[in-house]
PDB file of C-alpha atoms and ligand atoms in Angstrom:
ATOM      1  CA  MET A 951      88.871 101.137  84.536  1.00  0.00           C
ATOM      2  CA  ILE A 952      91.170  98.671  86.286  1.00  0.00           C
ATOM      3  CA  VAL A 953      89.884  95.363  87.659  1.00  0.00           C
ATOM      4  CA  THR A 954      92.429  93.304  89.612  1.00  0.00           C
ATOM      5  CA  ILE A 955      92.100  89.591  90.302  1.00  0.00           C
ATOM      6  CA  ASP A 956      94.607  88.144  92.740  1.00  0.00           C
ATOM      7  CA  GLY A 957      94.779  84.849  94.584  1.00  0.00           C
ATOM      8  CA  PRO A 958      96.714  81.599  94.920  1.00  0.00           C
ATOM      9  CA  ALA A 959      97.502  79.193  92.087  1.00  0.00           C
ATOM     10  CA  GLY A 960      94.553  77.036  91.062  1.00  0.00           C
ATOM     11  CA  ALA A 961      91.806  79.330  92.358  1.00  0.00           C
ATOM     12  CA  GLY A 962      90.612  79.715  88.778  1.00  0.00           C
ATOM     13  CA  LYS A 963      91.946  83.237  88.236  1.00  0.00           C
ATOM     14  CA  SER A 964      93.163  82.825  84.656  1.00  0.00           C
ATOM     15  CA  SER A 965      89.998  81.346  83.170  1.00  0.00           C
ATOM     16  CA  VAL A 966      87.799  83.732  85.122  1.00  0.00           C
ATOM     17  CA  ALA A 967      89.853  86.839  84.319  1.00  0.00           C
ATOM     18  CA  LYS A 968      90.009  85.965  80.627  1.00  0.00           C
ATOM     19  CA  MET A 969      86.254  85.417  80.360  1.00  0.00           C
ATOM     20  CA  LEU A 970      85.435  88.490  82.421  1.00  0.00           C
ATOM     21  CA  ALA A 971      87.664  90.688  80.247  1.00  0.00           C
ATOM     22  CA  LYS A 972      85.944  89.367  77.136  1.00  0.00           C
ATOM     23  CA  ARG A 973      82.466  90.084  78.484  1.00  0.00           C
ATOM     24  CA  LEU A 974      83.419  93.601  79.535  1.00  0.00           C
ATOM     25  CA  GLY A 975      85.414  94.348  76.393  1.00  0.00           C
ATOM     26  CA  PHE A 976      88.511  95.036  78.532  1.00  0.00           C
ATOM     27  CA  ARG A 977      92.051  93.901  77.864  1.00  0.00           C
ATOM     28  CA  PHE A 978      93.179  90.831  79.814  1.00  0.00           C
ATOM     29  CA  LEU A 979      96.595  91.005  81.427  1.00  0.00           C
ATOM     30  CA  ASP A 980      98.177  87.712  82.510  1.00  0.00           C
ATOM     31  CA  THR A 981     101.020  88.838  84.786  1.00  0.00           C
ATOM     32  CA  GLY A 982     102.049  85.272  85.748  1.00  0.00           C
ATOM     33  CA  ALA A 983     102.941  84.773  82.083  1.00  0.00           C
ATOM     34  CA  MET A 984     105.461  87.626  82.369  1.00  0.00           C
ATOM     35  CA  TYR A 985     107.294  85.900  85.240  1.00  0.00           C
ATOM     36  CA  ARG A 986     107.091  82.631  83.323  1.00  0.00           C
ATOM     37  CA  ALA A 987     108.557  84.244  80.179  1.00  0.00           C
ATOM     38  CA  ILE A 988     111.616  85.361  82.143  1.00  0.00           C
ATOM     39  CA  ALA A 989     111.955  81.868  83.643  1.00  0.00           C
ATOM     40  CA  TRP A 990     111.825  80.426  80.151  1.00  0.00           C
ATOM     41  CA  ALA A 991     114.660  82.712  78.960  1.00  0.00           C
ATOM     42  CA  VAL A 992     116.707  81.786  82.056  1.00  0.00           C
ATOM     43  CA  ARG A 993     116.283  78.101  81.269  1.00  0.00           C
ATOM     44  CA  ARG A 994     117.012  78.521  77.569  1.00  0.00           C
ATOM     45  CA  ASP A 995     120.250  80.411  78.281  1.00  0.00           C
ATOM     46  CA  ARG A 996     121.132  78.206  81.274  1.00  0.00           C
ATOM     47  CA  LEU A 997     121.578  81.222  83.512  1.00  0.00           C
ATOM     48  CA  PRO A 998     122.258  80.659  87.220  1.00  0.00           C
ATOM     49  CA  THR A 999     119.222  81.759  89.248  1.00  0.00           C
ATOM     50  CA  ASP A1000     121.389  82.796  92.208  1.00  0.00           C
ATOM     51  CA  ASP A1001     123.207  85.511  90.243  1.00  0.00           C
ATOM     52  CA  VAL A1002     120.705  88.148  91.276  1.00  0.00           C
ATOM     53  CA  GLU A1003     122.247  91.195  89.598  1.00  0.00           C
ATOM     54  CA  ARG A1004     122.756  89.448  86.303  1.00  0.00           C
ATOM     55  CA  LEU A1005     119.200  88.127  86.313  1.00  0.00           C
ATOM     56  CA  GLU A1006     117.737  91.577  86.738  1.00  0.00           C
ATOM     57  CA  GLY A1007     119.854  92.901  83.861  1.00  0.00           C
ATOM     58  CA  VAL A1008     118.749  90.001  81.662  1.00  0.00           C
ATOM     59  CA  ALA A1009     115.080  90.537  82.584  1.00  0.00           C
ATOM     60  CA  ARG A1010     115.277  94.239  81.768  1.00  0.00           C
ATOM     61  CA  GLY A1011     116.750  93.445  78.368  1.00  0.00           C
ATOM     62  CA  LEU A1012     113.923  91.131  77.328  1.00  0.00           C
ATOM     63  CA  GLN A1013     110.941  92.244  75.303  1.00  0.00           C
ATOM     64  CA  ILE A1014     107.857  90.588  76.773  1.00  0.00           C
ATOM     65  CA  GLN A1015     104.489  90.929  75.066  1.00  0.00           C
ATOM     66  CA  VAL A1016     101.287  89.429  76.472  1.00  0.00           C
ATOM     67  CA  GLY A1017      97.920  89.748  74.819  1.00  0.00           C
ATOM     68  CA  ASP A1018      95.195  87.817  72.991  1.00  0.00           C
ATOM     69  CA  GLY A1019      96.164  84.728  74.968  1.00  0.00           C
ATOM     70  CA  ARG A1020      99.673  84.684  73.453  1.00  0.00           C
ATOM     71  CA  VAL A1021     103.024  85.322  75.097  1.00  0.00           C
ATOM     72  CA  LEU A1022     105.895  86.610  72.982  1.00  0.00           C
ATOM     73  CA  LEU A1023     109.503  86.863  74.090  1.00  0.00           C
ATOM     74  CA  ASN A1024     111.629  89.029  71.802  1.00  0.00           C
ATOM     75  CA  GLY A1025     109.021  88.285  69.141  1.00  0.00           C
ATOM     76  CA  GLU A1026     109.081  84.506  69.592  1.00  0.00           C
ATOM     77  CA  ASP A1027     105.780  82.854  70.503  1.00  0.00           C
ATOM     78  CA  ILE A1028     106.447  80.857  73.702  1.00  0.00           C
ATOM     79  CA  THR A1029     102.792  80.485  74.791  1.00  0.00           C
ATOM     80  CA  ASN A1030     102.821  76.695  74.810  1.00  0.00           C
ATOM     81  CA  LYS A1031     106.235  76.381  76.436  1.00  0.00           C
ATOM     82  CA  ILE A1032     105.748  78.189  79.734  1.00  0.00           C
ATOM     83  CA  ARG A1033     102.911  76.334  81.494  1.00  0.00           C
ATOM     84  CA  ASN A1034     104.674  73.187  82.654  1.00  0.00           C
ATOM     85  CA  SER A1035     106.136  71.969  85.947  1.00  0.00           C
ATOM     86  CA  GLU A1036     109.715  72.763  84.964  1.00  0.00           C
ATOM     87  CA  ILE A1037     108.990  76.449  84.367  1.00  0.00           C
ATOM     88  CA  THR A1038     106.707  76.543  87.423  1.00  0.00           C
ATOM     89  CA  ALA A1039     109.638  75.387  89.573  1.00  0.00           C
ATOM     90  CA  LEU A1040     112.101  77.778  87.950  1.00  0.00           C
ATOM     91  CA  VAL A1041     109.860  80.818  88.280  1.00  0.00           C
ATOM     92  CA  LYS A1042     110.088  80.875  92.094  1.00  0.00           C
ATOM     93  CA  PRO A1043     113.479  82.603  92.531  1.00  0.00           C
ATOM     94  CA  ILE A1044     112.538  84.963  89.710  1.00  0.00           C
ATOM     95  CA  ALA A1045     109.270  86.009  91.353  1.00  0.00           C
ATOM     96  CA  ASP A1046     111.131  86.571  94.648  1.00  0.00           C
ATOM     97  CA  HIS A1047     113.474  89.085  93.050  1.00  0.00           C
ATOM     98  CA  PRO A1048     112.436  92.649  94.037  1.00  0.00           C
ATOM     99  CA  GLY A1049     114.234  94.238  91.049  1.00  0.00           C
ATOM    100  CA  ILE A1050     112.481  91.961  88.571  1.00  0.00           C
ATOM    101  CA  ARG A1051     109.150  92.554  90.323  1.00  0.00           C
ATOM    102  CA  ARG A1052     109.615  96.326  90.062  1.00  0.00           C
ATOM    103  CA  HIS A1053     110.493  96.029  86.391  1.00  0.00           C
ATOM    104  CA  LEU A1054     107.412  93.921  85.611  1.00  0.00           C
ATOM    105  CA  ILE A1055     105.128  96.171  87.651  1.00  0.00           C
ATOM    106  CA  ASP A1056     106.349  99.164  85.586  1.00  0.00           C
ATOM    107  CA  LEU A1057     105.587  97.183  82.461  1.00  0.00           C
ATOM    108  CA  GLN A1058     102.103  96.248  83.747  1.00  0.00           C
ATOM    109  CA  ARG A1059     101.329  99.902  84.533  1.00  0.00           C
ATOM    110  CA  ARG A1060     102.520 101.038  81.114  1.00  0.00           C
ATOM    111  CA  ILE A1061     100.291  98.452  79.405  1.00  0.00           C
ATOM    112  CA  ALA A1062      97.244  99.475  81.480  1.00  0.00           C
ATOM    113  CA  ASP A1063      97.836 103.198  81.012  1.00  0.00           C
ATOM    114  CA  GLY A1064      94.727 104.853  79.587  1.00  0.00           C
ATOM    115  CA  ILE A1065      92.813 101.630  78.842  1.00  0.00           C
ATOM    116  CA  SER A1066      90.431  99.323  80.708  1.00  0.00           C
ATOM    117  CA  VAL A1067      91.970  96.064  81.881  1.00  0.00           C
ATOM    118  CA  VAL A1068      91.280  92.960  83.892  1.00  0.00           C
ATOM    119  CA  THR A1069      94.668  92.116  85.349  1.00  0.00           C
ATOM    120  CA  GLU A1070      95.440  88.851  87.087  1.00  0.00           C
ATOM    121  CA  GLY A1071      98.279  87.865  89.437  1.00  0.00           C
ATOM    122  CA  ARG A1072      99.336  87.968  93.091  1.00  0.00           C
ATOM    123  CA  ASP A1073     100.073  91.633  93.763  1.00  0.00           C
ATOM    124  CA  GLN A1074      97.857  93.470  91.318  1.00  0.00           C
ATOM    125  CA  GLY A1075      95.430  94.985  93.841  1.00  0.00           C
ATOM    126  CA  THR A1076      98.041  95.532  96.543  1.00  0.00           C
ATOM    127  CA  ILE A1077     101.129  96.863  94.748  1.00  0.00           C
ATOM    128  CA  ALA A1078     100.752  97.199  90.980  1.00  0.00           C
ATOM    129  CA  PHE A1079      97.361  98.976  91.018  1.00  0.00           C
ATOM    130  CA  PRO A1080      96.558 100.118  94.567  1.00  0.00           C
ATOM    131  CA  HIS A1081      93.963 102.566  93.183  1.00  0.00           C
ATOM    132  CA  ALA A1082      92.152  99.979  91.023  1.00  0.00           C
ATOM    133  CA  ASP A1083      88.387 100.527  90.725  1.00  0.00           C
ATOM    134  CA  CYS A1084      87.480  96.932  91.547  1.00  0.00           C
ATOM    135  CA  LYS A1085      89.667  94.424  93.405  1.00  0.00           C
ATOM    136  CA  ILE A1086      88.890  90.751  93.672  1.00  0.00           C
ATOM    137  CA  PHE A1087      90.670  88.054  95.672  1.00  0.00           C
ATOM    138  CA  LEU A1088      89.816  84.549  94.446  1.00  0.00           C
ATOM    139  CA  THR A1089      90.444  81.545  96.640  1.00  0.00           C
ATOM    140  CA  ALA A1090      89.561  77.837  96.757  1.00  0.00           C
ATOM    141  CA  SER A1091      90.442  75.070  99.195  1.00  0.00           C
ATOM    142  CA  PRO A1092      93.915  73.501  98.729  1.00  0.00           C
ATOM    143  CA  ASP A1093      92.436  70.138  97.678  1.00  0.00           C
ATOM    144  CA  GLU A1094      90.169  71.677  95.075  1.00  0.00           C
ATOM    145  CA  ARG A1095      92.984  73.795  93.667  1.00  0.00           C
ATOM    146  CA  ALA A1096      95.323  70.800  93.405  1.00  0.00           C
ATOM    147  CA  ARG A1097      92.626  68.728  91.679  1.00  0.00           C
ATOM    148  CA  ARG A1098      92.056  71.455  89.084  1.00  0.00           C
ATOM    149  CA  ARG A1099      95.787  71.922  88.442  1.00  0.00           C
ATOM    150  CA  HIS A1100      96.279  68.172  88.189  1.00  0.00           C
ATOM    151  CA  ALA A1101      93.495  67.810  85.614  1.00  0.00           C
ATOM    152  CA  ASP A1102      94.967  70.738  83.696  1.00  0.00           C
ATOM    153  CA  LEU A1103      98.468  69.181  83.576  1.00  0.00           C
ATOM    154  CA  LEU A1104      97.102  65.749  82.598  1.00  0.00           C
ATOM    155  CA  GLY A1105      95.173  67.446  79.809  1.00  0.00           C
ATOM    156  CA  LYS A1106      98.488  68.808  78.522  1.00  0.00           C
ATOM    157  CA  GLY A1107      99.992  65.335  78.534  1.00  0.00           C
ATOM    158  CA  GLU A1108     102.138  65.767  81.652  1.00  0.00           C
ATOM    159  CA  GLU A1109     102.271  62.664  83.820  1.00  0.00           C
ATOM    160  CA  ILE A1110     102.195  63.859  87.371  1.00  0.00           C
ATOM    161  CA  ASP A1111     100.792  62.498  90.612  1.00  0.00           C
ATOM    162  CA  LEU A1112      98.029  64.432  92.414  1.00  0.00           C
ATOM    163  CA  ARG A1113     100.054  64.290  95.649  1.00  0.00           C
ATOM    164  CA  GLU A1114     103.023  65.840  93.891  1.00  0.00           C
ATOM    165  CA  VAL A1115     100.832  68.664  92.562  1.00  0.00           C
ATOM    166  CA  LEU A1116      99.495  69.266  96.079  1.00  0.00           C
ATOM    167  CA  GLN A1117     103.000  69.336  97.522  1.00  0.00           C
ATOM    168  CA  GLN A1118     104.305  71.754  94.857  1.00  0.00           C
ATOM    169  CA  GLN A1119     101.247  73.915  95.443  1.00  0.00           C
ATOM    170  CA  THR A1120     101.807  74.042  99.220  1.00  0.00           C
ATOM    171  CA  GLU A1121     105.429  75.045  98.692  1.00  0.00           C
ATOM    172  CA  ARG A1122     104.432  77.688  96.172  1.00  0.00           C
ATOM    173  CA  ASP A1123     101.718  79.091  98.467  1.00  0.00           C
ATOM    174  CA  GLU A1124     104.191  79.333 101.329  1.00  0.00           C
ATOM    175  CA  ARG A1125     106.719  81.055  99.146  1.00  0.00           C
ATOM    176  CA  ASP A1126     104.158  83.442  97.619  1.00  0.00           C
ATOM    177  CA  SER A1127     102.891  84.349 101.107  1.00  0.00           C
ATOM    178  CA  ALA A1128     106.313  84.727 102.692  1.00  0.00           C
ATOM    179  CA  ARG A1129     107.824  86.957 100.000  1.00  0.00           C
ATOM    180  CA  GLU A1130     109.038  90.270 101.377  1.00  0.00           C
ATOM    181  CA  PHE A1131     107.991  92.389  98.408  1.00  0.00           C
ATOM    182  CA  GLY A1132     104.875  91.440  96.425  1.00  0.00           C
ATOM    183  CA  ARG A1133     103.520  88.977  98.974  1.00  0.00           C
ATOM    184  CA  LEU A1134     100.260  87.162  98.171  1.00  0.00           C
ATOM    185  CA  GLU A1135      97.609  88.789 100.339  1.00  0.00           C
ATOM    186  CA  PRO A1136      94.224  90.360  99.710  1.00  0.00           C
ATOM    187  CA  ALA A1137      94.134  94.134  99.420  1.00  0.00           C
ATOM    188  CA  VAL A1138      92.190  95.625 102.342  1.00  0.00           C
ATOM    189  CA  ASP A1139      89.510  96.796  99.922  1.00  0.00           C
ATOM    190  CA  ALA A1140      89.317  93.544  97.901  1.00  0.00           C
ATOM    191  CA  VAL A1141      86.174  91.421  97.638  1.00  0.00           C
ATOM    192  CA  SER A1142      87.130  87.829  98.527  1.00  0.00           C
ATOM    193  CA  ILE A1143      85.345  84.992  96.746  1.00  0.00           C
ATOM    194  CA  CYS A1144      85.820  81.264  97.380  1.00  0.00           C
ATOM    195  CA  THR A1145      85.276  79.344  94.133  1.00  0.00           C
ATOM    196  CA  ASP A1146      84.818  75.868  95.689  1.00  0.00           C
ATOM    197  CA  GLY A1147      81.872  74.151  94.021  1.00  0.00           C
ATOM    198  CA  LEU A1148      81.253  77.052  91.630  1.00  0.00           C
ATOM    199  CA  SER A1149      81.614  76.791  87.857  1.00  0.00           C
ATOM    200  CA  ILE A1150      83.722  79.346  85.976  1.00  0.00           C
ATOM    201  CA  GLU A1151      80.497  80.699  84.518  1.00  0.00           C
ATOM    202  CA  GLN A1152      78.994  81.233  87.987  1.00  0.00           C
ATOM    203  CA  VAL A1153      82.081  83.054  89.226  1.00  0.00           C
ATOM    204  CA  VAL A1154      82.241  85.243  86.125  1.00  0.00           C
ATOM    205  CA  ASN A1155      78.528  86.129  86.422  1.00  0.00           C
ATOM    206  CA  ARG A1156      79.106  87.285  89.955  1.00  0.00           C
ATOM    207  CA  LEU A1157      82.189  89.301  89.073  1.00  0.00           C
ATOM    208  CA  GLU A1158      80.552  90.874  86.052  1.00  0.00           C
ATOM    209  CA  ARG A1159      77.681  92.092  88.253  1.00  0.00           C
ATOM    210  CA  LEU A1160      80.169  93.503  90.739  1.00  0.00           C
ATOM    211  CA  VAL A1161      82.169  95.365  88.091  1.00  0.00           C
ATOM    212  CA  ARG A1162      79.072  96.738  86.345  1.00  0.00           C
ATOM    213  CA  GLU A1163      77.788  98.030  89.695  1.00  0.00           C
ATOM    214  CA  ARG A1164      81.089  99.867  90.218  1.00  0.00           C
ATOM    215  CA  MET A1165      80.986 101.242  86.680  1.00  0.00           C
ATOM    216  CA  ALA A1166      77.464 102.623  87.146  1.00  0.00           C
TER     217      ALA A1166
HETATM  218  O1  LIG B1492      99.785  82.570  87.914  1.00  0.00           O
HETATM  219  P1  LIG B1492     100.980  81.736  87.472  1.00  0.00           P
HETATM  220  O2  LIG B1492     100.986  80.346  88.009  1.00  0.00           O
HETATM  221  O3  LIG B1492     101.176  81.755  85.989  1.00  0.00           O
HETATM  222  O4  LIG B1492     102.241  82.495  88.111  1.00  0.00           O
HETATM  223  C1  LIG B1492     103.560  82.063  87.892  1.00  0.00           C
HETATM  224  C2  LIG B1492     104.452  82.456  89.061  1.00  0.00           C
HETATM  225  O5  LIG B1492     104.637  83.863  89.115  1.00  0.00           O
HETATM  226  C3  LIG B1492     103.972  82.034  90.443  1.00  0.00           C
HETATM  227  O6  LIG B1492     105.069  81.488  91.170  1.00  0.00           O
HETATM  228  C4  LIG B1492     103.544  83.310  91.110  1.00  0.00           C
HETATM  229  C5  LIG B1492     104.315  84.371  90.393  1.00  0.00           C
HETATM  230  N1  LIG B1492     103.577  85.613  90.213  1.00  0.00           N
HETATM  231  C6  LIG B1492     103.854  86.649  91.034  1.00  0.00           C
HETATM  232  O7  LIG B1492     104.689  86.512  91.933  1.00  0.00           O
HETATM  233  N2  LIG B1492     103.210  87.841  90.869  1.00  0.00           N
HETATM  234  C7  LIG B1492     102.295  87.998  89.901  1.00  0.00           C
HETATM  235  N3  LIG B1492     101.700  89.175  89.747  1.00  0.00           N
HETATM  236  C8  LIG B1492     101.981  86.913  89.051  1.00  0.00           C
HETATM  237  C9  LIG B1492     102.633  85.725  89.229  1.00  0.00           C
END
């Protein structure tokens, strides 16, 4: 069974998807981490992000493993190095690249082949898994999303202004929504849920009920 959770940054997808997967006994697939892993390699090797053909070749040559909350790149654990503002900024041109998107979607499908997964991203219900059994689109108001992201970054020791987080978020939303291939939009058959004012637990309870109904 495939459960897809898509939506904008800060809607609470990661925490919700992780907890839901655990409750259901499904594998959790963090597809944002895959784009971030490529961005990390690009930064490490100081590759120019405008050299589109080279980037795709580099991305295809990398071994990316995600699972159990860890992210490995060619065997190296980079989990704690990819969730910061620098990588978030660098990931944009990478996520816009159709060739890289196709490559990662192939990888996502191979991972999900024959098993039950909760997969989280922007295009999981629309492009990666159009025949998924249960599709969810999580949203929250821009202010609430920025507040959550800000608290998250402060918790990691990053000094950043709330206004800056909101501005980065607006830019990212615009870019995610304007992308030609893999645009952020709900699948026509997705259930949309606004998480404003709801705890993670409350959202997960609701999603678990939804998935179990579909399973039955
Ligand atoms: O969810 P996140 O913040 O870790 O995602 C990192 C970036 O990757 C973000 O710019 C959106 C992009 N992304 C994407 O385009 N498609 C996905 N399936 C997942 C993430």
